Amino acid sequence: MKLVFATHNMNKLKEIQTMLPDHIELLSLDDIDCNEDIPESGDTIDENAILKAEYVKNNYGYDCFADDTGLEVEALAGAPGVYSARYSGEEKNDDANMDKVLSQLIDKKDRSARFKTVIALTLKGNQSLFTGVCEGSILNEKRGNKGFGYDPIFLPKGYDKTFAEMNIDEKTKISHRGIAFRQLIEYLSK
């Protein structure tokens, strides 16, 4: 089965490829020559995932899944949320995004946060959603050099390593994306 993962992010692609069964051939947006920015104009993480999956299906004809992920910080009223990738500006700079969150939390005692991933799947005319959440907290400084996005400042609940200090197998077992993708894979295996 050929399935497009609506991403240009090679880190995400590698993370997901390690989880897929052999009978699924995973294609990226690069593989189908989709080079335009897919609109992410939704007000929620769910809406953005749906918009991306539908865009690929409607414009390229491939069955597709798309994810959208947000970091939701309690003391910031759920921000950056749907704006996580562009929190510090349109250039999508991970370090600038983390720096902005850290500066906004300088005098906050409550540093609880969660990552939320929603996957929208368009397959043979049907649409399904899969959601994964990982609870944790925001550290005072960056730790680790693995991963991407907010991984260096996010400490999962019950762990002493940030996502950026974990290898891909450790992270995938507990991460929001791993949880959502296991639901997707279970669905695709039926």
PDB file of C-alpha atoms in Angstrom:
ATOM      1  CA  MET A   1       0.000   0.000   0.000  1.00  0.00           C
ATOM      2  CA  LYS A   2       1.306   3.464  -0.923  1.00  0.00           C
ATOM      3  CA  LEU A   3       0.561   6.202   1.546  1.00  0.00           C
ATOM      4  CA  VAL A   4       1.748   9.799   1.613  1.00  0.00           C
ATOM      5  CA  PHE A   5       2.854  11.386   4.867  1.00  0.00           C
ATOM      6  CA  ALA A   6       2.183  15.096   4.304  1.00  0.00           C
ATOM      7  CA  THR A   7       5.522  16.387   5.507  1.00  0.00           C
ATOM      8  CA  HIS A   8       8.813  17.807   4.278  1.00  0.00           C
ATOM      9  CA  ASN A   9      10.291  17.248   7.751  1.00  0.00           C
ATOM     10  CA  MET A  10      12.813  14.423   7.365  1.00  0.00           C
ATOM     11  CA  ASN A  11      13.080  14.044  11.161  1.00  0.00           C
ATOM     12  CA  LYS A  12       9.370  13.229  11.387  1.00  0.00           C
ATOM     13  CA  LEU A  13       9.598  10.946   8.372  1.00  0.00           C
ATOM     14  CA  LYS A  14      12.476   8.930   9.880  1.00  0.00           C
ATOM     15  CA  GLU A  15      10.682   8.698  13.210  1.00  0.00           C
ATOM     16  CA  ILE A  16       7.550   7.293  11.572  1.00  0.00           C
ATOM     17  CA  GLN A  17       9.310   4.946   9.135  1.00  0.00           C
ATOM     18  CA  THR A  18      10.710   3.011  12.098  1.00  0.00           C
ATOM     19  CA  MET A  19       7.149   2.254  13.230  1.00  0.00           C
ATOM     20  CA  LEU A  20       5.452   1.241   9.958  1.00  0.00           C
ATOM     21  CA  PRO A  21       4.838  -2.352   8.885  1.00  0.00           C
ATOM     22  CA  ASP A  22       6.713  -3.490   5.781  1.00  0.00           C
ATOM     23  CA  HIS A  23       3.620  -3.646   3.542  1.00  0.00           C
ATOM     24  CA  ILE A  24       3.182   0.154   3.673  1.00  0.00           C
ATOM     25  CA  GLU A  25       5.321   2.193   1.302  1.00  0.00           C
ATOM     26  CA  LEU A  26       5.646   5.633   2.833  1.00  0.00           C
ATOM     27  CA  LEU A  27       6.044   8.629   0.540  1.00  0.00           C
ATOM     28  CA  SER A  28       6.824  12.193   1.582  1.00  0.00           C
ATOM     29  CA  LEU A  29       5.654  15.417  -0.022  1.00  0.00           C
ATOM     30  CA  ASP A  30       9.045  15.574  -1.736  1.00  0.00           C
ATOM     31  CA  ASP A  31       8.401  12.140  -3.286  1.00  0.00           C
ATOM     32  CA  ILE A  32       5.199  13.382  -4.963  1.00  0.00           C
ATOM     33  CA  ASP A  33       6.726  16.741  -5.977  1.00  0.00           C
ATOM     34  CA  CYS A  34       4.474  18.731  -3.676  1.00  0.00           C
ATOM     35  CA  ASN A  35       6.640  21.759  -3.041  1.00  0.00           C
ATOM     36  CA  GLU A  36       4.052  24.379  -2.177  1.00  0.00           C
ATOM     37  CA  ASP A  37       3.185  25.370   1.382  1.00  0.00           C
ATOM     38  CA  ILE A  38       0.023  23.530   2.313  1.00  0.00           C
ATOM     39  CA  PRO A  39      -2.366  25.940   4.031  1.00  0.00           C
ATOM     40  CA  GLU A  40      -2.562  25.549   7.802  1.00  0.00           C
ATOM     41  CA  SER A  41      -5.349  28.032   8.410  1.00  0.00           C
ATOM     42  CA  GLY A  42      -7.274  26.021  10.996  1.00  0.00           C
ATOM     43  CA  ASP A  43      -7.980  27.310  14.481  1.00  0.00           C
ATOM     44  CA  THR A  44      -7.131  23.957  16.058  1.00  0.00           C
ATOM     45  CA  ILE A  45      -4.524  21.240  15.719  1.00  0.00           C
ATOM     46  CA  ASP A  46      -7.274  18.879  14.489  1.00  0.00           C
ATOM     47  CA  GLU A  47      -8.361  21.282  11.734  1.00  0.00           C
ATOM     48  CA  ASN A  48      -4.815  21.778  10.454  1.00  0.00           C
ATOM     49  CA  ALA A  49      -4.185  18.037  10.218  1.00  0.00           C
ATOM     50  CA  ILE A  50      -7.434  17.579   8.262  1.00  0.00           C
ATOM     51  CA  LEU A  51      -6.648  20.493   5.920  1.00  0.00           C
ATOM     52  CA  LYS A  52      -3.233  19.044   5.033  1.00  0.00           C
ATOM     53  CA  ALA A  53      -4.498  15.485   4.410  1.00  0.00           C
ATOM     54  CA  GLU A  54      -7.391  16.721   2.273  1.00  0.00           C
ATOM     55  CA  TYR A  55      -5.083  19.012   0.288  1.00  0.00           C
ATOM     56  CA  VAL A  56      -2.839  16.116  -0.767  1.00  0.00           C
ATOM     57  CA  LYS A  57      -5.794  13.856  -1.605  1.00  0.00           C
ATOM     58  CA  ASN A  58      -7.619  16.564  -3.582  1.00  0.00           C
ATOM     59  CA  ASN A  59      -4.574  17.932  -5.447  1.00  0.00           C
ATOM     60  CA  TYR A  60      -2.390  14.850  -5.914  1.00  0.00           C
ATOM     61  CA  GLY A  61      -4.828  11.931  -5.669  1.00  0.00           C
ATOM     62  CA  TYR A  62      -2.907   9.974  -3.047  1.00  0.00           C
ATOM     63  CA  ASP A  63      -4.277   8.465   0.114  1.00  0.00           C
ATOM     64  CA  CYS A  64      -2.586  10.486   2.783  1.00  0.00           C
ATOM     65  CA  PHE A  65      -2.108  11.134   6.433  1.00  0.00           C
ATOM     66  CA  ALA A  66      -1.040  14.424   7.939  1.00  0.00           C
ATOM     67  CA  ASP A  67      -0.180  15.350  11.458  1.00  0.00           C
ATOM     68  CA  ASP A  68      -0.229  18.569  13.333  1.00  0.00           C
ATOM     69  CA  THR A  69       1.416  18.968  16.692  1.00  0.00           C
ATOM     70  CA  GLY A  70       1.311  21.650  19.300  1.00  0.00           C
ATOM     71  CA  LEU A  71       2.976  22.352  22.602  1.00  0.00           C
ATOM     72  CA  GLU A  72       0.387  23.534  25.111  1.00  0.00           C
ATOM     73  CA  VAL A  73       1.831  25.303  28.156  1.00  0.00           C
ATOM     74  CA  GLU A  74      -0.525  25.700  31.115  1.00  0.00           C
ATOM     75  CA  ALA A  75       0.877  29.033  32.358  1.00  0.00           C
ATOM     76  CA  LEU A  76       0.594  30.449  28.825  1.00  0.00           C
ATOM     77  CA  ALA A  77      -3.122  29.573  28.528  1.00  0.00           C
ATOM     78  CA  GLY A  78      -2.325  26.714  26.128  1.00  0.00           C
ATOM     79  CA  ALA A  79       0.085  28.682  23.935  1.00  0.00           C
ATOM     80  CA  PRO A  80       1.884  28.204  21.660  1.00  0.00           C
ATOM     81  CA  GLY A  81      -0.640  25.483  20.690  1.00  0.00           C
ATOM     82  CA  VAL A  82      -1.663  25.628  17.035  1.00  0.00           C
ATOM     83  CA  TYR A  83       1.042  28.270  16.455  1.00  0.00           C
ATOM     84  CA  SER A  84       3.907  26.136  17.822  1.00  0.00           C
ATOM     85  CA  ALA A  85       5.983  25.994  14.622  1.00  0.00           C
ATOM     86  CA  ARG A  86       5.640  29.739  14.003  1.00  0.00           C
ATOM     87  CA  TYR A  87       5.549  30.966  17.593  1.00  0.00           C
ATOM     88  CA  SER A  88       8.440  33.394  17.178  1.00  0.00           C
ATOM     89  CA  GLY A  89       7.744  34.205  13.516  1.00  0.00           C
ATOM     90  CA  GLU A  90       7.074  32.816  10.058  1.00  0.00           C
ATOM     91  CA  GLU A  91      10.656  31.524   9.641  1.00  0.00           C
ATOM     92  CA  LYS A  92       9.825  28.520  11.909  1.00  0.00           C
ATOM     93  CA  ASN A  93      13.026  28.764  13.972  1.00  0.00           C
ATOM     94  CA  ASP A  94      13.164  26.091  16.697  1.00  0.00           C
ATOM     95  CA  ASP A  95      15.674  27.949  18.883  1.00  0.00           C
ATOM     96  CA  ALA A  96      13.755  31.223  18.674  1.00  0.00           C
ATOM     97  CA  ASN A  97      10.516  29.399  19.514  1.00  0.00           C
ATOM     98  CA  MET A  98      12.076  27.758  22.580  1.00  0.00           C
ATOM     99  CA  ASP A  99      13.675  31.023  23.679  1.00  0.00           C
ATOM    100  CA  LYS A 100      10.306  32.763  23.495  1.00  0.00           C
ATOM    101  CA  VAL A 101       8.617  30.102  25.645  1.00  0.00           C
ATOM    102  CA  LEU A 102      11.468  30.139  28.174  1.00  0.00           C
ATOM    103  CA  SER A 103      11.382  33.937  28.430  1.00  0.00           C
ATOM    104  CA  GLN A 104       7.619  33.905  28.981  1.00  0.00           C
ATOM    105  CA  LEU A 105       7.993  31.390  31.812  1.00  0.00           C
ATOM    106  CA  ILE A 106      10.852  33.094  33.691  1.00  0.00           C
ATOM    107  CA  ASP A 107       8.743  34.049  36.710  1.00  0.00           C
ATOM    108  CA  LYS A 108       6.103  31.307  36.449  1.00  0.00           C
ATOM    109  CA  LYS A 109       5.923  28.516  39.015  1.00  0.00           C
ATOM    110  CA  ASP A 110       3.564  26.327  37.014  1.00  0.00           C
ATOM    111  CA  ARG A 111       5.631  24.911  34.160  1.00  0.00           C
ATOM    112  CA  SER A 112       3.292  22.057  33.269  1.00  0.00           C
ATOM    113  CA  ALA A 113       2.820  21.429  29.586  1.00  0.00           C
ATOM    114  CA  ARG A 114       1.744  18.802  27.139  1.00  0.00           C
ATOM    115  CA  PHE A 115       2.443  17.894  23.580  1.00  0.00           C
ATOM    116  CA  LYS A 116      -0.579  17.009  21.447  1.00  0.00           C
ATOM    117  CA  THR A 117      -0.465  15.367  18.035  1.00  0.00           C
ATOM    118  CA  VAL A 118      -3.464  14.790  15.817  1.00  0.00           C
ATOM    119  CA  ILE A 119      -3.210  12.642  12.694  1.00  0.00           C
ATOM    120  CA  ALA A 120      -5.821  12.930   9.962  1.00  0.00           C
ATOM    121  CA  LEU A 121      -6.016   9.998   7.554  1.00  0.00           C
ATOM    122  CA  THR A 122      -7.789  10.119   4.202  1.00  0.00           C
ATOM    123  CA  LEU A 123      -8.023   6.572   2.910  1.00  0.00           C
ATOM    124  CA  LYS A 124     -10.350   5.270   0.205  1.00  0.00           C
ATOM    125  CA  GLY A 125     -12.808   8.103   0.699  1.00  0.00           C
ATOM    126  CA  ASN A 126     -12.920   7.850   4.481  1.00  0.00           C
ATOM    127  CA  GLN A 127     -11.407  10.145   7.070  1.00  0.00           C
ATOM    128  CA  SER A 128     -10.165   9.166  10.532  1.00  0.00           C
ATOM    129  CA  LEU A 129      -8.476  11.075  13.357  1.00  0.00           C
ATOM    130  CA  PHE A 130      -5.937   9.743  15.854  1.00  0.00           C
ATOM    131  CA  THR A 131      -4.777  11.742  18.880  1.00  0.00           C
ATOM    132  CA  GLY A 132      -1.755  11.359  21.128  1.00  0.00           C
ATOM    133  CA  VAL A 133      -0.907  13.416  24.221  1.00  0.00           C
ATOM    134  CA  CYS A 134       2.255  13.435  26.338  1.00  0.00           C
ATOM    135  CA  GLU A 135       2.136  15.293  29.652  1.00  0.00           C
ATOM    136  CA  GLY A 136       5.245  16.920  31.070  1.00  0.00           C
ATOM    137  CA  SER A 137       6.839  20.213  32.001  1.00  0.00           C
ATOM    138  CA  ILE A 138       9.057  22.928  30.580  1.00  0.00           C
ATOM    139  CA  LEU A 139      12.601  23.128  31.929  1.00  0.00           C
ATOM    140  CA  ASN A 140      14.471  26.354  32.687  1.00  0.00           C
ATOM    141  CA  GLU A 141      17.050  25.651  29.966  1.00  0.00           C
ATOM    142  CA  LYS A 142      17.651  23.498  26.903  1.00  0.00           C
ATOM    143  CA  ARG A 143      19.070  19.998  27.385  1.00  0.00           C
ATOM    144  CA  GLY A 144      20.104  17.508  24.725  1.00  0.00           C
ATOM    145  CA  ASN A 145      20.851  17.646  21.015  1.00  0.00           C
ATOM    146  CA  LYS A 146      18.600  14.955  19.558  1.00  0.00           C
ATOM    147  CA  GLY A 147      15.086  15.453  18.281  1.00  0.00           C
ATOM    148  CA  PHE A 148      13.656  18.706  16.975  1.00  0.00           C
ATOM    149  CA  GLY A 149      11.223  21.473  17.808  1.00  0.00           C
ATOM    150  CA  TYR A 150      10.707  21.979  21.529  1.00  0.00           C
ATOM    151  CA  ASP A 151      12.315  18.630  22.480  1.00  0.00           C
ATOM    152  CA  PRO A 152      15.274  20.207  24.394  1.00  0.00           C
ATOM    153  CA  ILE A 153      12.988  22.029  26.865  1.00  0.00           C
ATOM    154  CA  PHE A 154      10.238  19.398  27.306  1.00  0.00           C
ATOM    155  CA  LEU A 155      10.590  16.904  30.151  1.00  0.00           C
ATOM    156  CA  PRO A 156       8.009  14.101  29.922  1.00  0.00           C
ATOM    157  CA  LYS A 157       6.211  13.323  33.184  1.00  0.00           C
ATOM    158  CA  GLY A 158       7.958  10.559  35.125  1.00  0.00           C
ATOM    159  CA  TYR A 159      11.253  10.856  33.210  1.00  0.00           C
ATOM    160  CA  ASP A 160      14.579  12.542  33.937  1.00  0.00           C
ATOM    161  CA  LYS A 161      15.529  13.032  30.267  1.00  0.00           C
ATOM    162  CA  THR A 162      14.140  15.539  27.792  1.00  0.00           C
ATOM    163  CA  PHE A 163      12.958  14.276  24.418  1.00  0.00           C
ATOM    164  CA  ALA A 164      16.217  15.728  23.033  1.00  0.00           C
ATOM    165  CA  GLU A 165      18.240  13.481  25.364  1.00  0.00           C
ATOM    166  CA  MET A 166      16.401  10.294  24.347  1.00  0.00           C
ATOM    167  CA  ASN A 167      17.220   8.087  21.410  1.00  0.00           C
ATOM    168  CA  ILE A 168      14.473   7.678  18.828  1.00  0.00           C
ATOM    169  CA  ASP A 169      13.240   4.353  20.273  1.00  0.00           C
ATOM    170  CA  GLU A 170      12.926   5.771  23.796  1.00  0.00           C
ATOM    171  CA  LYS A 171      11.120   8.843  22.549  1.00  0.00           C
ATOM    172  CA  THR A 172       8.745   6.971  20.236  1.00  0.00           C
ATOM    173  CA  LYS A 173       7.551   4.720  23.073  1.00  0.00           C
ATOM    174  CA  ILE A 174       6.174   7.632  25.102  1.00  0.00           C
ATOM    175  CA  SER A 175       5.792  10.602  22.766  1.00  0.00           C
ATOM    176  CA  HIS A 176       2.544  12.193  21.641  1.00  0.00           C
ATOM    177  CA  ARG A 177       3.450  11.398  18.041  1.00  0.00           C
ATOM    178  CA  GLY A 178       4.306   7.802  18.910  1.00  0.00           C
ATOM    179  CA  ILE A 179       0.955   7.346  20.668  1.00  0.00           C
ATOM    180  CA  ALA A 180      -1.007   8.790  17.747  1.00  0.00           C
ATOM    181  CA  PHE A 181       0.977   6.811  15.176  1.00  0.00           C
ATOM    182  CA  ARG A 182       0.485   3.527  17.019  1.00  0.00           C
ATOM    183  CA  GLN A 183      -3.267   4.185  16.768  1.00  0.00           C
ATOM    184  CA  LEU A 184      -2.876   4.883  13.039  1.00  0.00           C
ATOM    185  CA  ILE A 185      -0.789   1.751  12.480  1.00  0.00           C
ATOM    186  CA  GLU A 186      -3.278  -0.406  14.388  1.00  0.00           C
ATOM    187  CA  TYR A 187      -6.037   1.000  12.185  1.00  0.00           C
ATOM    188  CA  LEU A 188      -4.055   0.381   8.974  1.00  0.00           C
ATOM    189  CA  SER A 189      -3.286  -3.193  10.062  1.00  0.00           C
ATOM    190  CA  LYS A 190      -6.978  -4.136  10.193  1.00  0.00           C
TER     191      LYS A 190
END
